[in-house]
Structures are given as C-alpha cells and as structure tokens.
CSV table of N, CA and C in Angstrom, one decimal:
chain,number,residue,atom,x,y,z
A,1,UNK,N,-11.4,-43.7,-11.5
A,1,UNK,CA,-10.7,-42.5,-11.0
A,1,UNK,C,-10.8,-42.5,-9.5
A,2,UNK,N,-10.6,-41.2,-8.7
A,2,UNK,CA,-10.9,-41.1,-7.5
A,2,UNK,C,-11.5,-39.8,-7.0
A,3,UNK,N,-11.9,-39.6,-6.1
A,3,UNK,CA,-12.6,-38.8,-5.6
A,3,UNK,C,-12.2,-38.3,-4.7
A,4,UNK,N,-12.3,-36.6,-4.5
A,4,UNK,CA,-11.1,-35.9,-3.3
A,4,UNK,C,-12.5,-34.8,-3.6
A,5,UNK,N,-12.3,-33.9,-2.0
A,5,UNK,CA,-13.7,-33.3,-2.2
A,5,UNK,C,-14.8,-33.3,-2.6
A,6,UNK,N,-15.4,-34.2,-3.2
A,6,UNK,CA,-16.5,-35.1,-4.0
A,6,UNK,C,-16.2,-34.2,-5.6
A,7,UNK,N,-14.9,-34.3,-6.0
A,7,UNK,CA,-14.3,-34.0,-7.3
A,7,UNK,C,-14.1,-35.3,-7.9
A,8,UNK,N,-14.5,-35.8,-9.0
A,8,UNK,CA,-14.0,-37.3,-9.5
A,8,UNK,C,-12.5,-36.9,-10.7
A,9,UNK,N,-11.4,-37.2,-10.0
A,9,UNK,CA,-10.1,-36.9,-11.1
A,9,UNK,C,-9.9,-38.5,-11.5
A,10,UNK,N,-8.8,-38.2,-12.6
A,10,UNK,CA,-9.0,-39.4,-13.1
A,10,UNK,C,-7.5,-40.0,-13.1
A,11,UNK,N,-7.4,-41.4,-13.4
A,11,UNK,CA,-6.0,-42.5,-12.6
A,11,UNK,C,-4.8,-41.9,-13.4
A,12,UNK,N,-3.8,-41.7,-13.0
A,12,UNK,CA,-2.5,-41.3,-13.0
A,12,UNK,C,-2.4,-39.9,-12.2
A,13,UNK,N,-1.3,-38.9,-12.7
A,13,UNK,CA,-0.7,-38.0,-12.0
A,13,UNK,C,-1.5,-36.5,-11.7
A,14,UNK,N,-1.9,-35.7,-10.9
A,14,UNK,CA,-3.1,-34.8,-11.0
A,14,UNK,C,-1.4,-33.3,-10.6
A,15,UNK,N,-1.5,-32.8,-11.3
A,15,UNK,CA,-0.6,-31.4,-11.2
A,15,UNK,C,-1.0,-30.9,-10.3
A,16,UNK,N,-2.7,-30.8,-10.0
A,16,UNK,CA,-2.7,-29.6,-9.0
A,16,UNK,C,-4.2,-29.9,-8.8
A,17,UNK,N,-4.8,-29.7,-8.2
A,17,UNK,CA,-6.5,-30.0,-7.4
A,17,UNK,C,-6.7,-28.8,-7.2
A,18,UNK,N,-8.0,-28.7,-6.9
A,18,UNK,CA,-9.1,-27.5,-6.9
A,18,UNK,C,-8.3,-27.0,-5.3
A,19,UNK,N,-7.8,-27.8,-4.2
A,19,UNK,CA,-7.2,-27.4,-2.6
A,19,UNK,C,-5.8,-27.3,-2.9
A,20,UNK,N,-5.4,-27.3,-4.1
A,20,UNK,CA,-4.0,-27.1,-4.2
A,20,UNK,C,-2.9,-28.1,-3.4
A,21,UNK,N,-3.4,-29.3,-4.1
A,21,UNK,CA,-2.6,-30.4,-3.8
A,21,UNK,C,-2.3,-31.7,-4.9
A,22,UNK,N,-1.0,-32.2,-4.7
A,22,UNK,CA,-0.6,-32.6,-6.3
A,22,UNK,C,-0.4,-34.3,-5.5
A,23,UNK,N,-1.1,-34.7,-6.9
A,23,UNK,CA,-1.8,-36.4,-6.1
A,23,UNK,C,-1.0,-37.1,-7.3
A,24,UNK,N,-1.8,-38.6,-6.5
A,24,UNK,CA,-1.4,-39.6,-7.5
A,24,UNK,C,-2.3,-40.7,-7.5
A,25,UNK,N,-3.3,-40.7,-8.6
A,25,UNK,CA,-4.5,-41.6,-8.2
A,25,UNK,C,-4.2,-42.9,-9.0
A,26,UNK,N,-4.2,-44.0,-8.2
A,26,UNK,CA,-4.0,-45.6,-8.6
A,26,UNK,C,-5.5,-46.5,-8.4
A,27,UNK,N,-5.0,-46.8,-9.0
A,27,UNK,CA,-7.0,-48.3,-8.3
A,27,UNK,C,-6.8,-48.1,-6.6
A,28,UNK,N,-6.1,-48.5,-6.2
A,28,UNK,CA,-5.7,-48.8,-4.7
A,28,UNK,C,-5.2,-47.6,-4.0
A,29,UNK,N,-5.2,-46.6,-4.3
A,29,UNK,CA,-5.4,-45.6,-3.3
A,29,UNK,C,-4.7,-44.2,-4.3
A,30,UNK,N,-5.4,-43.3,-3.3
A,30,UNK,CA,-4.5,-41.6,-3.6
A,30,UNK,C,-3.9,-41.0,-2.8
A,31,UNK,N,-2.6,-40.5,-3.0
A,31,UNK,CA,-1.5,-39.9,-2.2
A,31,UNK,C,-1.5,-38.4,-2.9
A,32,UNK,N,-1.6,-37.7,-1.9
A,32,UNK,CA,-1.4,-36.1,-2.2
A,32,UNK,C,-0.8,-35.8,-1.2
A,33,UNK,N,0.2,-34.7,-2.2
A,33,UNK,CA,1.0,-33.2,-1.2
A,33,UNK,C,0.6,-32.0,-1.2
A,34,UNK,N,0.7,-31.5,-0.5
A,34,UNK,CA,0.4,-29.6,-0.5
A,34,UNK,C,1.6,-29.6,-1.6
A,35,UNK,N,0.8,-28.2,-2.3
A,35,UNK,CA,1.4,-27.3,-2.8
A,35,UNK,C,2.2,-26.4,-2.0
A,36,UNK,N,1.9,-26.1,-0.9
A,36,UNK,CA,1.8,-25.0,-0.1
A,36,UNK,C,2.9,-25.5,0.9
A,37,UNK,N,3.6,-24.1,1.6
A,37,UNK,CA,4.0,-24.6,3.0
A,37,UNK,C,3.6,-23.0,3.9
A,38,UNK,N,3.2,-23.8,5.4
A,38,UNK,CA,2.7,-23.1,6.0
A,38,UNK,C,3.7,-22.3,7.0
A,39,UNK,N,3.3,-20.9,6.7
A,39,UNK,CA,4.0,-19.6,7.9
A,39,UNK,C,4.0,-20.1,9.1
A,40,UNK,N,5.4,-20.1,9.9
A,40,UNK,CA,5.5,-20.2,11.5
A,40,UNK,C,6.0,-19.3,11.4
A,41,UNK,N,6.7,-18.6,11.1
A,41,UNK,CA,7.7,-17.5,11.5
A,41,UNK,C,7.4,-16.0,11.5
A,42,UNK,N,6.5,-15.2,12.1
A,42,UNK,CA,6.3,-14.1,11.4
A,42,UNK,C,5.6,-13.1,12.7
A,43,UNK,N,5.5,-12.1,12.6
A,43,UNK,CA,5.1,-11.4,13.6
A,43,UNK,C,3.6,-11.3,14.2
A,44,UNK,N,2.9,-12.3,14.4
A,44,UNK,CA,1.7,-12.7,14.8
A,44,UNK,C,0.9,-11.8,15.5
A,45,UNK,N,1.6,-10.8,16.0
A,45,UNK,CA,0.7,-9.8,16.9
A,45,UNK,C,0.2,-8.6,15.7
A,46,UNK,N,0.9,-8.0,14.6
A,46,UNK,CA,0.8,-7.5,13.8
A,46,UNK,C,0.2,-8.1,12.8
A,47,UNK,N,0.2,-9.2,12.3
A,47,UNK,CA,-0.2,-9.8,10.9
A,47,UNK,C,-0.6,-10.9,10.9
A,48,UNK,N,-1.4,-11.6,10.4
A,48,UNK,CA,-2.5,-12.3,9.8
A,48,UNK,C,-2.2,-13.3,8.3
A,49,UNK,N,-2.4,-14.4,8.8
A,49,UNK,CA,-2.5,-15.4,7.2
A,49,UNK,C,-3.7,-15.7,6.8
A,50,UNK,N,-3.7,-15.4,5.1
A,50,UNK,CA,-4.7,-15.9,4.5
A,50,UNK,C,-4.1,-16.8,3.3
A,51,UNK,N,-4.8,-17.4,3.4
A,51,UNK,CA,-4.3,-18.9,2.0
A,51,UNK,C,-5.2,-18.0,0.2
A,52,UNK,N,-4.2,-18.1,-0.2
A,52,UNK,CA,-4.5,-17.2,-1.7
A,52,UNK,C,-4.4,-18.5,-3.0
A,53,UNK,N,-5.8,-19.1,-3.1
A,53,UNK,CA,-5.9,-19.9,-3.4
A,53,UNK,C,-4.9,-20.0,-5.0
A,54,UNK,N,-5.0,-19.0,-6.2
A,54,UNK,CA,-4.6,-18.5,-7.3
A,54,UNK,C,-2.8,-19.0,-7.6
A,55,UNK,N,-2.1,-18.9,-5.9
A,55,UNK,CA,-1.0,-19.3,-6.0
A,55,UNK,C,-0.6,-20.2,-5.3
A,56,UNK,N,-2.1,-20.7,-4.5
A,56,UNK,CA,-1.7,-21.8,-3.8
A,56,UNK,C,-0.5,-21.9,-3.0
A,57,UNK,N,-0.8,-20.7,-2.1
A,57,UNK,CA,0.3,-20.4,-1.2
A,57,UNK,C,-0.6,-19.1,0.2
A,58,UNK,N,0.4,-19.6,1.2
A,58,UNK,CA,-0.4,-18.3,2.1
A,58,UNK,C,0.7,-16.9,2.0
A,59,UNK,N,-0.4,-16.0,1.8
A,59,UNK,CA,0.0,-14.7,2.3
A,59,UNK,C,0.1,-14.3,3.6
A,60,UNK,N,1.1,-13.9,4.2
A,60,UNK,CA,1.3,-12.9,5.3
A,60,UNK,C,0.9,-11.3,5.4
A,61,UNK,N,-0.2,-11.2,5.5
A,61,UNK,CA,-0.4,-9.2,5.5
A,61,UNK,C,-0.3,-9.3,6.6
A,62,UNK,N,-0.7,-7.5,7.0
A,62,UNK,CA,-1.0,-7.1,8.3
A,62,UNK,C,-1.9,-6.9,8.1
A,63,UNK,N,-2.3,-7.1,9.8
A,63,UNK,CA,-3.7,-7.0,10.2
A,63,UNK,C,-4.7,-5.5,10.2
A,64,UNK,N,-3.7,-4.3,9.9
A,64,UNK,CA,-4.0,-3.5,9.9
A,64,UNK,C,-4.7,-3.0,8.7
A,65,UNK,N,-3.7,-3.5,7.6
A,65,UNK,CA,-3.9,-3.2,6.2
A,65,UNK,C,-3.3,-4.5,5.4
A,66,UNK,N,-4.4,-5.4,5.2
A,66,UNK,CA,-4.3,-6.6,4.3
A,66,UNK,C,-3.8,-6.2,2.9
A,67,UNK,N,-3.2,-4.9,2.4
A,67,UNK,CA,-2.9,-4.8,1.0
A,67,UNK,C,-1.3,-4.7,1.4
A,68,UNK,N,-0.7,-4.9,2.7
A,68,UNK,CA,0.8,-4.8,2.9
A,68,UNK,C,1.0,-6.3,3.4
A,69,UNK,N,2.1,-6.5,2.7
A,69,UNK,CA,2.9,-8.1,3.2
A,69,UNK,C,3.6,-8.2,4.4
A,70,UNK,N,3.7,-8.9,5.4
A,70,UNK,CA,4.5,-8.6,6.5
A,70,UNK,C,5.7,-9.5,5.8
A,71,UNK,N,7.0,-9.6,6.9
A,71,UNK,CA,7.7,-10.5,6.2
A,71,UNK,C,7.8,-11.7,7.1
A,72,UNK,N,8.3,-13.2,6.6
A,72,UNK,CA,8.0,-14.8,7.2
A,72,UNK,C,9.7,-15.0,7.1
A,73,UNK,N,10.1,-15.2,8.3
A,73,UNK,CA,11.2,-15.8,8.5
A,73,UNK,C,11.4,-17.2,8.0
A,74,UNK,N,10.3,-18.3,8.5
A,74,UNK,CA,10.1,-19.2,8.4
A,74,UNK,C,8.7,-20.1,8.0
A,75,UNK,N,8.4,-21.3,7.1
A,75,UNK,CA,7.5,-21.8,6.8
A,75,UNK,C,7.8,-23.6,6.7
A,76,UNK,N,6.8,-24.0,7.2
A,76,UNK,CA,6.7,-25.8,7.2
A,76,UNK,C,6.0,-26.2,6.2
C-alpha cells in the first residue's frame, strides 16, 4: 500500500483520505487531488476561512459571527 500522513491505504483508487484528497496508489508512486478548492474571492476585511473537514470544503463566515456565510465570488 502507501502511506499519506502516516495512514497505510491500500493499492488502487482511495475516494477520499482522512485530508480530503482523492489518490491513486500504484507500487511506484501516489498521486492525489484536493477535494476542495480554495476562496480568493471574498470580502477579507469582514470574513474569515475555515476548512470544514465533514465536507471537505472551506467555509467563508464572518468574522464577526462564524454562524453567518459571507459570500465567494471566486475559488482555485
């Protein structure tokens, strides 16, 4: 198998990792992608990103009150 975070997964296609990343483990090496893509777009003086492991994605709140969403124009 291979080992990613000192997690041992095992040879062929992994859906999803404990970091929210979807691999491909061969004898000769492992290739993974984010699940995720990350917020550029958003009103940075007001709000705050936290990565929400559960959906393997980041949230935009505000910094005022982390229970409100700001909104993301854009994400990489």
């Amino acid at each position: 198998g291979c080992i990613l975070d000192g997690k041992l997964y095992p040879f062929g296609e992994i859906a999803r990792t404990e970091n929210c990343f979807r691999c491909s483990c061969s004898q000769d090496a492992m290739r993974c992608c984010s699940l995720f893509h990350t917020p550029t777009g958003y009103d940075k003086e007001n709000c705050k990103v936290i990565f929400n492991k559960k959906s393997c994605d980041y949230d935009v709140v505000q910094k005022s009150d982390p229970s409100k969403e700001c909104f993301v124009y854009s994400r990489v």
